[in-house]
PDB file of C-alpha atoms in Angstrom:
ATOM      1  CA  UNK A   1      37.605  64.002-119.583  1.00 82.00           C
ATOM      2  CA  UNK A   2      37.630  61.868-117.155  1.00 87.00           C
ATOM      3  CA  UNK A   3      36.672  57.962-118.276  1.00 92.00           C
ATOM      4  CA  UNK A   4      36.706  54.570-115.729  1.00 95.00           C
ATOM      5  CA  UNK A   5      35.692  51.274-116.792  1.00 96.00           C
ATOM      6  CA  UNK A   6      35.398  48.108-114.750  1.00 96.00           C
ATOM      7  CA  UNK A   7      36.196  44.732-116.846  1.00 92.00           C
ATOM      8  CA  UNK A   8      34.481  42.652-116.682  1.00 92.00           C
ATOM      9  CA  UNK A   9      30.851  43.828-116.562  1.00 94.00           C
ATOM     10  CA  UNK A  10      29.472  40.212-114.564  1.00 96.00           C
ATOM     11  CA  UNK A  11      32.078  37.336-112.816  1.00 96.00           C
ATOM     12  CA  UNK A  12      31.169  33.871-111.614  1.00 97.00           C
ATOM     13  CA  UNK A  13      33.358  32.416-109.406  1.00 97.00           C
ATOM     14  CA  UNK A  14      33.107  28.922-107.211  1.00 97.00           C
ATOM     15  CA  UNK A  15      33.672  29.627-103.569  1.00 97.00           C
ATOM     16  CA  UNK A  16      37.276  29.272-101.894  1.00 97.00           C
ATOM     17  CA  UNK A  17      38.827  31.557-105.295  1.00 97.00           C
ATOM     18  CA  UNK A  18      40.889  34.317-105.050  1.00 97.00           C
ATOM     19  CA  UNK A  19      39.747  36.524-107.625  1.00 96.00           C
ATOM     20  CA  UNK A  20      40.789  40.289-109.069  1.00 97.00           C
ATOM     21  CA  UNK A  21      38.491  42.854-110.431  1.00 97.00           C
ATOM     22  CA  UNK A  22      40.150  45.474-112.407  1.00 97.00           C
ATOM     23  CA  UNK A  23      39.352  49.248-112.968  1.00 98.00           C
ATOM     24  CA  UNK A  24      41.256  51.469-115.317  1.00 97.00           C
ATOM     25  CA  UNK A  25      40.689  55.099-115.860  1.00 96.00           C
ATOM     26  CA  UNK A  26      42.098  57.689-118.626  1.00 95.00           C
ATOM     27  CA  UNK A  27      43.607  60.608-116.277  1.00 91.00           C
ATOM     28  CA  UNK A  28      46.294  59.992-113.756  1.00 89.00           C
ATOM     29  CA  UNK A  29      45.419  63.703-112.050  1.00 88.00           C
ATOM     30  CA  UNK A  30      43.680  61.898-109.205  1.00 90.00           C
ATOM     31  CA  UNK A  31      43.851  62.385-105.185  1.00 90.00           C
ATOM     32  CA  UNK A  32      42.268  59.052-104.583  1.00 94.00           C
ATOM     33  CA  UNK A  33      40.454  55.917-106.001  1.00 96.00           C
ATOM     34  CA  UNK A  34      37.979  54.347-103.884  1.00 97.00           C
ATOM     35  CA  UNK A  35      36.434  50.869-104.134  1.00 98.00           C
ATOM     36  CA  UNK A  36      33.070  50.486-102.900  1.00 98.00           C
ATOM     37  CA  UNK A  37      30.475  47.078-102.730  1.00 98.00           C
ATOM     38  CA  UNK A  38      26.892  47.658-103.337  1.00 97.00           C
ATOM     39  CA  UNK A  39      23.745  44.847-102.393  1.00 96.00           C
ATOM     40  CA  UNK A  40      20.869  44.454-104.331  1.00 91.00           C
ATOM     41  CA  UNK A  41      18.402  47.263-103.594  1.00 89.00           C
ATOM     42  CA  UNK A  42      20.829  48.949-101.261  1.00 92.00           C
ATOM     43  CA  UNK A  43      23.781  52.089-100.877  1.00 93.00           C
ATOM     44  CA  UNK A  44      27.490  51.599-101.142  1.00 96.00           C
ATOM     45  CA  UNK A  45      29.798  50.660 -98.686  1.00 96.00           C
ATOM     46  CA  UNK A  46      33.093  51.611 -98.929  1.00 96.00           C
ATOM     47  CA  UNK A  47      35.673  49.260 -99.150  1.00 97.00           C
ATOM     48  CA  UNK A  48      38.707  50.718 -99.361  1.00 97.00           C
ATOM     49  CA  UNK A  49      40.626  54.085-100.279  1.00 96.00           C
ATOM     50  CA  UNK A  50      43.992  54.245-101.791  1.00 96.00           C
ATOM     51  CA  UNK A  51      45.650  58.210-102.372  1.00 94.00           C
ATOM     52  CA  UNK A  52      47.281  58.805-105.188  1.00 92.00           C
ATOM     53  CA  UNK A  53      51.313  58.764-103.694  1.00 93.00           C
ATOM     54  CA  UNK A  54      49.806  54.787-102.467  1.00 95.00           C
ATOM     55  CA  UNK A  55      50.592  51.372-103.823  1.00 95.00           C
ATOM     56  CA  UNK A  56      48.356  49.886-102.290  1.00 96.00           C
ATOM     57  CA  UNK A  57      45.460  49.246 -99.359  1.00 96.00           C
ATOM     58  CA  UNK A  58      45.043  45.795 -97.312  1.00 96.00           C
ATOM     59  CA  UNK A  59      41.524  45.564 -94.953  1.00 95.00           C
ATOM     60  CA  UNK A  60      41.144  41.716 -93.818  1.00 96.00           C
ATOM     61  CA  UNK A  61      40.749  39.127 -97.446  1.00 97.00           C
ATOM     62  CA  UNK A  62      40.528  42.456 -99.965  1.00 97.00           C
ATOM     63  CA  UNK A  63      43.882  43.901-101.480  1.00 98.00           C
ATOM     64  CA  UNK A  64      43.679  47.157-103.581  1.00 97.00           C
ATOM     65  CA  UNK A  65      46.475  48.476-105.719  1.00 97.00           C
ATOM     66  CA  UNK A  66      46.763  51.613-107.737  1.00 97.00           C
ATOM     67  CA  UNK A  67      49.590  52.327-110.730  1.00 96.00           C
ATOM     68  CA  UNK A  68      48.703  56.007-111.235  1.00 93.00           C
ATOM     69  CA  UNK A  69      50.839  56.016-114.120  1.00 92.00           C
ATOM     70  CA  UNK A  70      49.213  53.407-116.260  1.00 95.00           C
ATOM     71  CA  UNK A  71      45.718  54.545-114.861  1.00 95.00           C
ATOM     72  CA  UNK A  72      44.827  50.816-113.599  1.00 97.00           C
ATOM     73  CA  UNK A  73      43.943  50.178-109.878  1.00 98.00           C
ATOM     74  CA  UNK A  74      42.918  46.330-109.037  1.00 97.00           C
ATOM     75  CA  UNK A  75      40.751  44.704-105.944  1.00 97.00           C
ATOM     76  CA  UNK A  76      41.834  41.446-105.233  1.00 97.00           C
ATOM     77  CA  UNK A  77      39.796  39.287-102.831  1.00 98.00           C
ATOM     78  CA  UNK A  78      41.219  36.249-101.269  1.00 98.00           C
ATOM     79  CA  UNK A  79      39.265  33.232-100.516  1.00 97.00           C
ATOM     80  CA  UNK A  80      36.158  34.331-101.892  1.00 97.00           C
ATOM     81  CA  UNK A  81      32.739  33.605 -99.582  1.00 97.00           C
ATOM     82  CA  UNK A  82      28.945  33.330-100.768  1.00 97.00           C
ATOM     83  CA  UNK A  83      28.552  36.577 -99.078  1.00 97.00           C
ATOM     84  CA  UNK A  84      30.623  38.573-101.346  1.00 98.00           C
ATOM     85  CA  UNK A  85      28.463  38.003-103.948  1.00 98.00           C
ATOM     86  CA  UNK A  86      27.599  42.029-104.894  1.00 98.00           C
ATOM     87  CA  UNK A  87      28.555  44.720-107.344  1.00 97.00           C
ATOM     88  CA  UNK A  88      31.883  46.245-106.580  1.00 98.00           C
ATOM     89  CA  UNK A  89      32.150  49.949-108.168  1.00 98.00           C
ATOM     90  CA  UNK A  90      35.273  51.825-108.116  1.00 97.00           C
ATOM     91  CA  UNK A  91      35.533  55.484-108.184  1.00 97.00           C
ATOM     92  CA  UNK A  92      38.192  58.008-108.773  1.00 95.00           C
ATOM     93  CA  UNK A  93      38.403  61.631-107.514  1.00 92.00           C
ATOM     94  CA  UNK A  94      40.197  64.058-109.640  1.00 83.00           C
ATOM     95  CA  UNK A  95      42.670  66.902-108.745  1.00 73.00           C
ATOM     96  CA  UNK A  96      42.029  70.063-109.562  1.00 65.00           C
ATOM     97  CA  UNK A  97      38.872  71.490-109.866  1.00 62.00           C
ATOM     98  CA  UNK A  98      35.784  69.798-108.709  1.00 61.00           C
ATOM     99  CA  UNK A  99      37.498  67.795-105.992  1.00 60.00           C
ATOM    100  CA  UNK A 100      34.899  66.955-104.536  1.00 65.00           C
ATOM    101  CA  UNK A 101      33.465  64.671-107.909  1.00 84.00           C
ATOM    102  CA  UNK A 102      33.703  61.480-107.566  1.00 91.00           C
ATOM    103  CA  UNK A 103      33.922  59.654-111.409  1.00 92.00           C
ATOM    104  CA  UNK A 104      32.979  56.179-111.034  1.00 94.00           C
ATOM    105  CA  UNK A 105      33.052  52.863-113.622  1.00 94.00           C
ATOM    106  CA  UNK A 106      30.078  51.018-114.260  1.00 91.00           C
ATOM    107  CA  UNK A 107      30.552  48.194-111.775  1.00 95.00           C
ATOM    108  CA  UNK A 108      31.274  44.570-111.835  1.00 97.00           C
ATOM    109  CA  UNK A 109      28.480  41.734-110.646  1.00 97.00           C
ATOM    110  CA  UNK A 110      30.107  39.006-109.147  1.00 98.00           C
ATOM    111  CA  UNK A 111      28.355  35.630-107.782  1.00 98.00           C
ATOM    112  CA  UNK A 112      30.278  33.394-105.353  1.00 97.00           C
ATOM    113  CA  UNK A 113      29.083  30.167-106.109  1.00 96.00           C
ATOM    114  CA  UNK A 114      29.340  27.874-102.747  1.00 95.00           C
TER     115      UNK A 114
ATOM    116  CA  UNK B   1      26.547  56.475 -86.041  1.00 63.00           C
ATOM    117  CA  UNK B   2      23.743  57.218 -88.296  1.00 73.00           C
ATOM    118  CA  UNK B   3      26.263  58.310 -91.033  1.00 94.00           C
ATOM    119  CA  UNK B   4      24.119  59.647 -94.183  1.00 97.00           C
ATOM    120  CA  UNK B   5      20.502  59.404 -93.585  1.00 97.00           C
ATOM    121  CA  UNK B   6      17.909  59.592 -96.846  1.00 97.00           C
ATOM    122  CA  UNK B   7      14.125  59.824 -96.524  1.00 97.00           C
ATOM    123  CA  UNK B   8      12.198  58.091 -97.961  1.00 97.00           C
ATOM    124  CA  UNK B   9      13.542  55.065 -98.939  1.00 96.00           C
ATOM    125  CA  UNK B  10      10.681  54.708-101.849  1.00 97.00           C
ATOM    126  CA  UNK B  11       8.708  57.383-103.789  1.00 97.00           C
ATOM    127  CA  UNK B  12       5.718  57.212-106.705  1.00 97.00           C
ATOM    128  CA  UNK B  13       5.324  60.446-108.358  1.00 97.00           C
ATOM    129  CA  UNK B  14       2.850  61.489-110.615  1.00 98.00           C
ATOM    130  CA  UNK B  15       4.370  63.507-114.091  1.00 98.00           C
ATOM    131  CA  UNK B  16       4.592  66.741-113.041  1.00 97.00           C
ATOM    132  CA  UNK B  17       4.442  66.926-109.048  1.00 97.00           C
ATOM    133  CA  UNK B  18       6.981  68.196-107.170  1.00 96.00           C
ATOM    134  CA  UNK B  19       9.051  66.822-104.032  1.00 96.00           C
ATOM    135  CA  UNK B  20      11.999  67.152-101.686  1.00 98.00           C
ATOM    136  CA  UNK B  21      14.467  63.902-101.172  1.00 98.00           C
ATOM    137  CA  UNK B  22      16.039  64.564 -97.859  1.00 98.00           C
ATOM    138  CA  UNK B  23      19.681  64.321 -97.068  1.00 98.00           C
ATOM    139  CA  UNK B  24      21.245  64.489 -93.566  1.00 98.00           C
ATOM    140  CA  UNK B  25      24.790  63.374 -91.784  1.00 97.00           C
ATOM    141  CA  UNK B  26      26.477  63.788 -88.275  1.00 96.00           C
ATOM    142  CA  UNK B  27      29.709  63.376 -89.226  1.00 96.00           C
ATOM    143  CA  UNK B  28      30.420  67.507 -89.753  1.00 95.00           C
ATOM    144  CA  UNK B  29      31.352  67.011 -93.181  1.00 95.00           C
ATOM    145  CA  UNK B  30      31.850  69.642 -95.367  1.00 94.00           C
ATOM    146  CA  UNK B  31      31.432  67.650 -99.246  1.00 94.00           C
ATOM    147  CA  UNK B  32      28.259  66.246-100.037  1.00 95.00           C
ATOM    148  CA  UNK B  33      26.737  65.169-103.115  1.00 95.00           C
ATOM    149  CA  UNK B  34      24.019  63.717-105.006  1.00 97.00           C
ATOM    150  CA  UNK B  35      23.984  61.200-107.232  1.00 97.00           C
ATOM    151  CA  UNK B  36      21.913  59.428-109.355  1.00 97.00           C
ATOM    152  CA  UNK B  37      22.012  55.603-110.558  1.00 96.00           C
ATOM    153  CA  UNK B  38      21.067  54.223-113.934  1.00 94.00           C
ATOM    154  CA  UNK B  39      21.207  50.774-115.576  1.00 87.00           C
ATOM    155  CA  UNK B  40      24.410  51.045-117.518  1.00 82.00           C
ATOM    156  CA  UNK B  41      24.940  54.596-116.835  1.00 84.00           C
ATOM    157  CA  UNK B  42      26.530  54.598-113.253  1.00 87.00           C
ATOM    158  CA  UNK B  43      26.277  57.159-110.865  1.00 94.00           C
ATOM    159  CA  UNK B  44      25.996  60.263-112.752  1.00 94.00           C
ATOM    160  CA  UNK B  45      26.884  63.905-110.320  1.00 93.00           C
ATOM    161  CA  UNK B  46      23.585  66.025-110.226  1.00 96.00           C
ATOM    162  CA  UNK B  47      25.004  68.777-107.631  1.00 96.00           C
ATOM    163  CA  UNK B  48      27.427  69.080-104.842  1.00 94.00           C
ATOM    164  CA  UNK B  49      28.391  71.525-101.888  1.00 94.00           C
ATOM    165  CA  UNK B  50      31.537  71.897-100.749  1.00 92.00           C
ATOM    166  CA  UNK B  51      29.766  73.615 -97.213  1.00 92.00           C
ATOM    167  CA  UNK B  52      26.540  75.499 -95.532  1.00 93.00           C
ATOM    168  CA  UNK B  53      25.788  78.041 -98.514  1.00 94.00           C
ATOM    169  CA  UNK B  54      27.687  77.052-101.060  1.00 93.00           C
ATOM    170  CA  UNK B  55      26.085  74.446-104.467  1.00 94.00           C
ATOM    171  CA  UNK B  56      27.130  73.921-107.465  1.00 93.00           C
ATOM    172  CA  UNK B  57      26.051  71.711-110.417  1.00 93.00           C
ATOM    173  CA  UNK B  58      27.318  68.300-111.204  1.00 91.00           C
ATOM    174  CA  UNK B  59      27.367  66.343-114.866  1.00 90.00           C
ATOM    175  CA  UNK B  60      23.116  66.071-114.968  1.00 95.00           C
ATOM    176  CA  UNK B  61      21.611  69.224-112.978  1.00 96.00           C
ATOM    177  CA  UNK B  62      18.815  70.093-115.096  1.00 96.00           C
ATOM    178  CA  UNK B  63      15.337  69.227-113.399  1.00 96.00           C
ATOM    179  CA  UNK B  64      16.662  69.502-109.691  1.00 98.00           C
ATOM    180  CA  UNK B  65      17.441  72.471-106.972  1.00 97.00           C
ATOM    181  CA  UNK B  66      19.156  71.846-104.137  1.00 97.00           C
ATOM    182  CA  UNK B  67      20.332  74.110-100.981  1.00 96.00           C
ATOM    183  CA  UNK B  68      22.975  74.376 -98.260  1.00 97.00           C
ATOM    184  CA  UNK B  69      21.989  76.115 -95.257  1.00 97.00           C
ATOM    185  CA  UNK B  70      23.032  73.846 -92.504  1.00 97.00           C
ATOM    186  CA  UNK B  71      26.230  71.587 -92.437  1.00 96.00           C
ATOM    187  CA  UNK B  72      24.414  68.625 -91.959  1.00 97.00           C
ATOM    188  CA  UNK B  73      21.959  68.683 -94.371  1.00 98.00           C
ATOM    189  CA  UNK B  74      21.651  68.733 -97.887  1.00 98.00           C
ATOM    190  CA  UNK B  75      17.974  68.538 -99.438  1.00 98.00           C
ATOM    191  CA  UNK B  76      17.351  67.424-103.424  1.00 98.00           C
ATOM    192  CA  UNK B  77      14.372  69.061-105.028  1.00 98.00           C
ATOM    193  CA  UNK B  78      12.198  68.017-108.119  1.00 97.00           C
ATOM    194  CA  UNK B  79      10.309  70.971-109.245  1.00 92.00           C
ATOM    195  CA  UNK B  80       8.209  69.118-111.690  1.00 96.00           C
ATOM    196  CA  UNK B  81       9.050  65.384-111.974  1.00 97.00           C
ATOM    197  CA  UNK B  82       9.478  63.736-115.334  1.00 97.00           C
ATOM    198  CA  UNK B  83       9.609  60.352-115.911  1.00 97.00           C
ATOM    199  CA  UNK B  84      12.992  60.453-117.085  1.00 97.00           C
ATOM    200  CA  UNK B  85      13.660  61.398-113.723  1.00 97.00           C
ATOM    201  CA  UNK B  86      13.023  57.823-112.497  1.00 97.00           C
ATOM    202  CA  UNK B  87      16.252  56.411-110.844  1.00 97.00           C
ATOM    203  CA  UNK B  88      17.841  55.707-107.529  1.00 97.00           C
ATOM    204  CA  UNK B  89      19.523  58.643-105.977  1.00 98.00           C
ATOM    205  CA  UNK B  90      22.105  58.692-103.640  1.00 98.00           C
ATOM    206  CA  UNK B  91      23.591  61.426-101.381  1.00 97.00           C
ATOM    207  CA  UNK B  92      27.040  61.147 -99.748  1.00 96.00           C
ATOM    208  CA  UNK B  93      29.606  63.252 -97.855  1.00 96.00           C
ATOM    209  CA  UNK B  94      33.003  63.204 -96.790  1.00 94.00           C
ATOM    210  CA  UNK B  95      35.110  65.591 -95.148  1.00 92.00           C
ATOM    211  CA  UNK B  96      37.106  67.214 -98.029  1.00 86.00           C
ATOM    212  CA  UNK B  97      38.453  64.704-100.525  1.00 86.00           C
ATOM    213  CA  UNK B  98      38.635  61.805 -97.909  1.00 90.00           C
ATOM    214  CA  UNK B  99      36.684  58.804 -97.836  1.00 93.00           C
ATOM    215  CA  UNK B 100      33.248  59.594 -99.273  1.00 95.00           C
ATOM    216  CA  UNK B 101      30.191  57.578 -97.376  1.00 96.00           C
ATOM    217  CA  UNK B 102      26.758  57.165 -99.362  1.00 96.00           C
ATOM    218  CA  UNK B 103      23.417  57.169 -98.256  1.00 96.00           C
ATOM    219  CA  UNK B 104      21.246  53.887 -98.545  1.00 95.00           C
ATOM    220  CA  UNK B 105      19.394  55.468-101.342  1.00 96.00           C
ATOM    221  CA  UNK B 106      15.979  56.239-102.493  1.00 97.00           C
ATOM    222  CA  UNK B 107      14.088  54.822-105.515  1.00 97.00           C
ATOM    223  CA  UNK B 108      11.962  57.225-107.259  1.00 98.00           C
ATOM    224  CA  UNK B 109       9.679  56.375-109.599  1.00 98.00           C
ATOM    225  CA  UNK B 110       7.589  58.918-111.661  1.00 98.00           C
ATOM    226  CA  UNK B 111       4.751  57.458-113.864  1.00 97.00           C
TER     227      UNK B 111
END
């Protein structure tokens, strides 16, 4: 069975830090990981999506990487602002079967302190 | 682009009363989902369609119906709500196993 955890569950960071936020997961069998940010009170937005035969996704300050093999992907935010303050979820979608399932980790908070 | 559209945004039930979250998108996808959200659960699968007439259950279907007739939309019904049915549920879609796009949610609560 599928299994994804986000470590750690909360971050504080002061503004200006670059910062990574890691998500592992027990099955390599996946077409995709996605990374998603989520507001207070409100849906996700995704962030990025990385397939499975990818290293890695760039969009403006956020970096994603995926090593299928060891079953770790990591988000990596440069220069951190205030207004990335927000729960960042990461999700994986398996291969085979239910393909359409996305698993996803519990999340991890993190406050931008300006 | 409207993307994935839920109505309403907030719900009260009474234990036992039944009701329809609505789903829609205008992107022509053929996934789409529901979820629901949990403190310290995550989002948990409650049923999917992978097109117009075709459902299937998720990880938590029990309680919940849902139908496909149309592409776009993609309706979640509570046939007699429980309070452990309290939550925030989220529908999203995405065309195959590409980028999936979520709904902004609505927060049910059933007392």
């Amino acid at each position: 069975k599928q299994e994804v955890t986000q470590i750690p569950a909360a971050l504080s960071v002061p503004e200006g830090e670059n910062l990574v936020l890691n998500c592992s997961f027990t099955d390599s069998a996946i077409y995709n990981l996605q990374w998603f940010r989520q507001d207070p009170g409100k849906g996700l937005t995704s962030l990025l999506l990385i397939q499975s035969s990818q290293r890695e996704q760039t969009s403006g300050r956020l970096n994603a990487s995926l090593d299928k093999s060891s079953g770790r992907s990591t988000l990596y935010i440069a220069a951190s602002q205030p207004g990335d303050s927000a729960t960042y979820l990461c999700a994986v979608r398996r291969h085979g079967g239910a393909t359409n399932k996305l698993i996803f980790g519990t999340g991890t908070l993190l406050a931008v302190q300006p | 682009n409207a993307g994935v559209t839920q109505t309403p945004k907030f719900q009260v039930l009474k234990t036992g009363q039944s009701m329809t979250l609505q789903c829609a998108q205008d992107m022509n996808h053929e996934y789409m989902s529901w979820y629901r959200q949990d403190p310290g659960m995550g989002l948990r699968l409650i049923h999917y369609s992978v097109g117009a007439g075709i459902t299937d259950q998720g990880e938590v279907p029990n309680g919940y119906n849902v139908s496909r007739s149309t592409t776009e939309d993609f309706p979640l019904r509570l046939l007699s709500a429980a309070p452990s049915q309290t939550s925030v549920y989220f529908c999203a879609s995405s065309a195959g196993v590409a980028e999936a796009f979520f709904g902004q949610g609505t927060r049910l609560t059933v007392v």
